[in-house]
C-alpha cells in the first residue's frame, strides 16, 4: 500500500496509539496472505501482537517506576549457594498471593545471603503481575519523610506510598544480621 491511504492509515494508528499495528501490519498482511488466512484472522493476530507489546511496555514502565538498584530475577538466583533458604517457599512468594492477602515478608540473615536478590526477584515478579512496586532504603525513606514534613507535603507523600501495592525497604546499614522488609500496604 502506498500513497494517501498509507499516510492516512499511519496517521490514524499514531493517533490511536497503536505502534505495533503501525510497525507490523504490512509484514503480517503479507504473511497471512501467504498462509491463506482471512481478514478476521489477520486482525486477530495483529491485535494479539499489539496486546503482547503493550503488556511488555507496561511491565517495563512498572520496573522503571519501582527504581530497583538492579534488575534481578529469581531465575538467576543460586539456591544451591544458600541451602538453608527454602526454594519452594521463595517460589511460592513469587506467585504474589501474599501481596493480595496484604501480608508482609521480612528477610533475616547475615550479609551475603541473598536477601536483596530475593527481594528484587519478588518485586520483579510483582511488576510482571501488574502490581505497583517501590524500592527504597530505610535511610532514603526516612530522609524523604523528613523532607516532606519540612516542605509541608507529608500527606501527599503518605498517599503516594499508600498507593504502591508493594514497598521494598532495604536496611540502612550492613550490620549482621540484617533485616530487609518487604511491606504490603494495609
Coordinates of C-alpha atoms in Angstrom, one line a residue:
X1 CA 0.0 0.0 0.0
X2 CA 1.4 3.4 -1.0
X3 CA 0.3 7.0 -1.2
X4 CA -2.5 8.7 0.5
X5 CA -4.2 5.6 2.1
X6 CA -0.9 4.6 3.7
X7 CA -0.2 8.1 5.1
X8 CA -3.8 8.3 6.4
X9 CA -3.5 4.8 8.0
X10 CA -0.2 5.7 9.6
X11 CA -1.7 8.9 11.0
X12 CA -4.7 7.1 12.4
X13 CA -2.6 4.4 14.0
X14 CA -0.4 7.0 15.6
X15 CA -3.4 9.0 16.8
X16 CA -4.9 5.8 18.3
X17 CA -1.5 5.0 19.9
X18 CA -1.2 1.6 18.2
X19 CA 2.6 1.4 17.5
X20 CA 2.7 -2.3 16.9
X21 CA -0.1 -2.1 14.4
X22 CA 1.8 0.6 12.6
X23 CA 5.1 -1.4 12.7
X24 CA 3.8 -4.8 11.9
X25 CA 0.6 -4.5 9.7
X26 CA 2.3 -4.8 6.3
X27 CA 4.6 -7.7 7.2
X28 CA 1.7 -9.6 8.9
X29 CA -0.6 -8.9 6.0
X30 CA 1.8 -10.5 3.6
X31 CA 2.4 -13.4 5.9
X32 CA -1.4 -14.0 6.4
X33 CA -2.0 -13.7 2.7
X34 CA 0.7 -16.3 2.0
X35 CA -0.9 -18.6 4.6
X36 CA -4.4 -18.1 3.1
X37 CA -5.8 -16.5 6.3
X38 CA -8.8 -14.2 6.1
X39 CA -9.1 -10.6 7.3
X40 CA -10.5 -11.6 10.7
X41 CA -7.6 -13.9 11.4
X42 CA -5.2 -11.2 10.2
X43 CA -6.8 -8.7 12.6
X44 CA -6.8 -11.2 15.5
X45 CA -3.1 -11.8 15.0
X46 CA -2.4 -8.0 14.8
X47 CA -4.4 -7.3 17.9
X48 CA -2.6 -10.1 19.8
X49 CA 0.8 -8.6 18.8
X50 CA -0.4 -5.2 20.0
X51 CA -1.6 -6.6 23.3
X52 CA 1.7 -8.5 23.9
X53 CA 3.8 -5.5 23.1
X54 CA 1.6 -3.2 25.3
X55 CA 1.9 -5.6 28.2
X56 CA 5.6 -5.7 27.8
X57 CA 5.8 -1.9 27.8
X58 CA 3.6 -1.7 30.9
X59 CA 5.9 -4.2 32.8
X60 CA 9.0 -2.2 31.8
X61 CA 7.3 1.0 33.0
X62 CA 6.4 -0.5 36.4
X63 CA 10.0 -1.8 36.7
X64 CA 11.4 1.7 35.9
X65 CA 9.0 3.4 38.4
X66 CA 10.0 0.8 41.1
X67 CA 13.6 2.2 41.0
X68 CA 15.2 -1.1 41.5
X69 CA 19.0 -0.8 42.0
X70 CA 19.5 -3.8 39.7
X71 CA 17.1 -5.9 37.6
X72 CA 17.5 -9.4 39.2
X73 CA 15.0 -12.2 38.9
X74 CA 14.6 -15.4 40.9
X75 CA 15.7 -17.3 37.8
X76 CA 19.2 -16.0 38.2
X77 CA 19.3 -16.8 42.0
X78 CA 21.7 -19.6 43.0
X79 CA 19.6 -21.5 45.6
X80 CA 22.4 -24.1 45.9
X81 CA 24.8 -21.5 47.3
X82 CA 22.4 -21.0 50.3
X83 CA 21.0 -24.4 51.0
X84 CA 19.1 -23.2 54.2
X85 CA 16.9 -21.0 52.0
X86 CA 13.6 -22.7 51.3
X87 CA 13.4 -22.6 47.5
X88 CA 9.8 -23.7 47.3
X89 CA 8.8 -21.0 49.8
X90 CA 10.5 -18.3 47.8
X91 CA 9.0 -19.5 44.5
X92 CA 5.6 -19.6 46.3
X93 CA 6.1 -16.0 47.4
X94 CA 6.9 -15.1 43.7
X95 CA 3.2 -16.0 42.9
X96 CA 2.4 -12.8 44.8
X97 CA -0.7 -14.1 46.6
X98 CA 0.7 -12.8 49.9
X99 CA 0.6 -9.3 48.4
X100 CA -3.1 -9.8 47.6
X101 CA -3.7 -11.0 51.1
X102 CA -1.9 -7.9 52.4
X103 CA 0.7 -9.9 54.3
X104 CA 4.3 -8.7 54.9
X105 CA 7.6 -10.6 54.4
X106 CA 10.7 -9.9 56.5
X107 CA 14.0 -11.3 55.2
X108 CA 16.5 -12.0 58.0
X109 CA 20.1 -13.2 57.8
X110 CA 23.7 -12.1 57.6
X111 CA 25.2 -10.1 54.7
X112 CA 25.7 -12.0 51.5
X113 CA 22.8 -14.5 51.9
X114 CA 20.8 -13.2 49.0
X115 CA 18.1 -11.1 50.8
X116 CA 18.4 -8.2 48.3
X117 CA 18.4 -10.5 45.3
X118 CA 15.3 -12.4 46.6
X119 CA 13.6 -9.0 47.4
X120 CA 14.4 -7.8 43.9
X121 CA 13.1 -11.0 42.4
X122 CA 9.9 -10.8 44.3
X123 CA 9.5 -7.1 43.2
X124 CA 10.1 -8.0 39.6
X125 CA 7.5 -10.8 39.8
X126 CA 5.0 -8.4 41.3
X127 CA 5.7 -5.9 38.4
X128 CA 5.1 -8.7 35.9
X129 CA 1.8 -9.5 37.6
X130 CA 0.6 -5.9 37.1
X131 CA 1.3 -4.6 40.6
X132 CA 2.9 -1.3 41.5
X133 CA 6.2 -1.6 43.4
X134 CA 8.6 0.8 45.0
X135 CA 12.2 0.0 46.2
X136 CA 14.0 2.2 48.7
X137 CA 16.4 2.0 51.5
X138 CA 15.4 2.8 55.1
X139 CA 17.7 5.8 55.2
X140 CA 16.3 7.2 52.0
X141 CA 12.8 6.7 53.2
X142 CA 13.4 8.4 56.5
X143 CA 15.1 11.3 54.7
X144 CA 12.2 11.6 52.2
X145 CA 9.7 11.6 55.0
X146 CA 11.6 14.3 56.9
X147 CA 12.0 16.5 53.8
X148 CA 8.3 16.1 53.0
X149 CA 7.4 17.1 56.6
X150 CA 9.6 20.2 56.4
X151 CA 8.2 21.1 53.0
X152 CA 4.6 20.5 54.2
X153 CA 4.0 17.8 51.7
X154 CA 4.0 14.8 54.1
X155 CA 0.3 13.9 53.5
X156 CA 1.0 13.8 49.7
X157 CA 4.0 11.5 50.2
X158 CA 2.0 9.3 52.5
X159 CA -0.8 9.0 49.9
X160 CA 1.9 8.2 47.3
X161 CA 3.4 5.5 49.4
X162 CA -0.1 4.1 50.3
X163 CA -0.9 3.8 46.6
X164 CA 2.0 1.4 46.0
X165 CA 1.0 -2.3 46.2
X166 CA 4.4 -3.5 47.3
X167 CA 7.1 -1.4 49.2
X168 CA 10.5 -3.0 49.5
X169 CA 12.7 -1.3 52.1
X170 CA 16.3 -2.3 52.4
X171 CA 18.2 -1.8 55.7
X172 CA 20.2 1.4 56.1
X173 CA 23.2 -0.5 57.4
X174 CA 25.1 -3.7 56.7
X175 CA 25.3 -5.0 60.3
X176 CA 24.9 -8.7 60.8
X177 CA 22.2 -9.9 61.0
X178 CA 20.5 -7.5 58.6
X179 CA 16.7 -7.2 58.2
X180 CA 15.0 -6.5 54.9
X181 CA 11.4 -5.6 55.0
X182 CA 9.1 -6.2 52.0
X183 CA 5.9 -4.5 53.0
X184 CA 2.4 -4.5 51.7
X185 CA 0.1 -1.6 52.2
X186 CA -2.7 -2.3 54.7

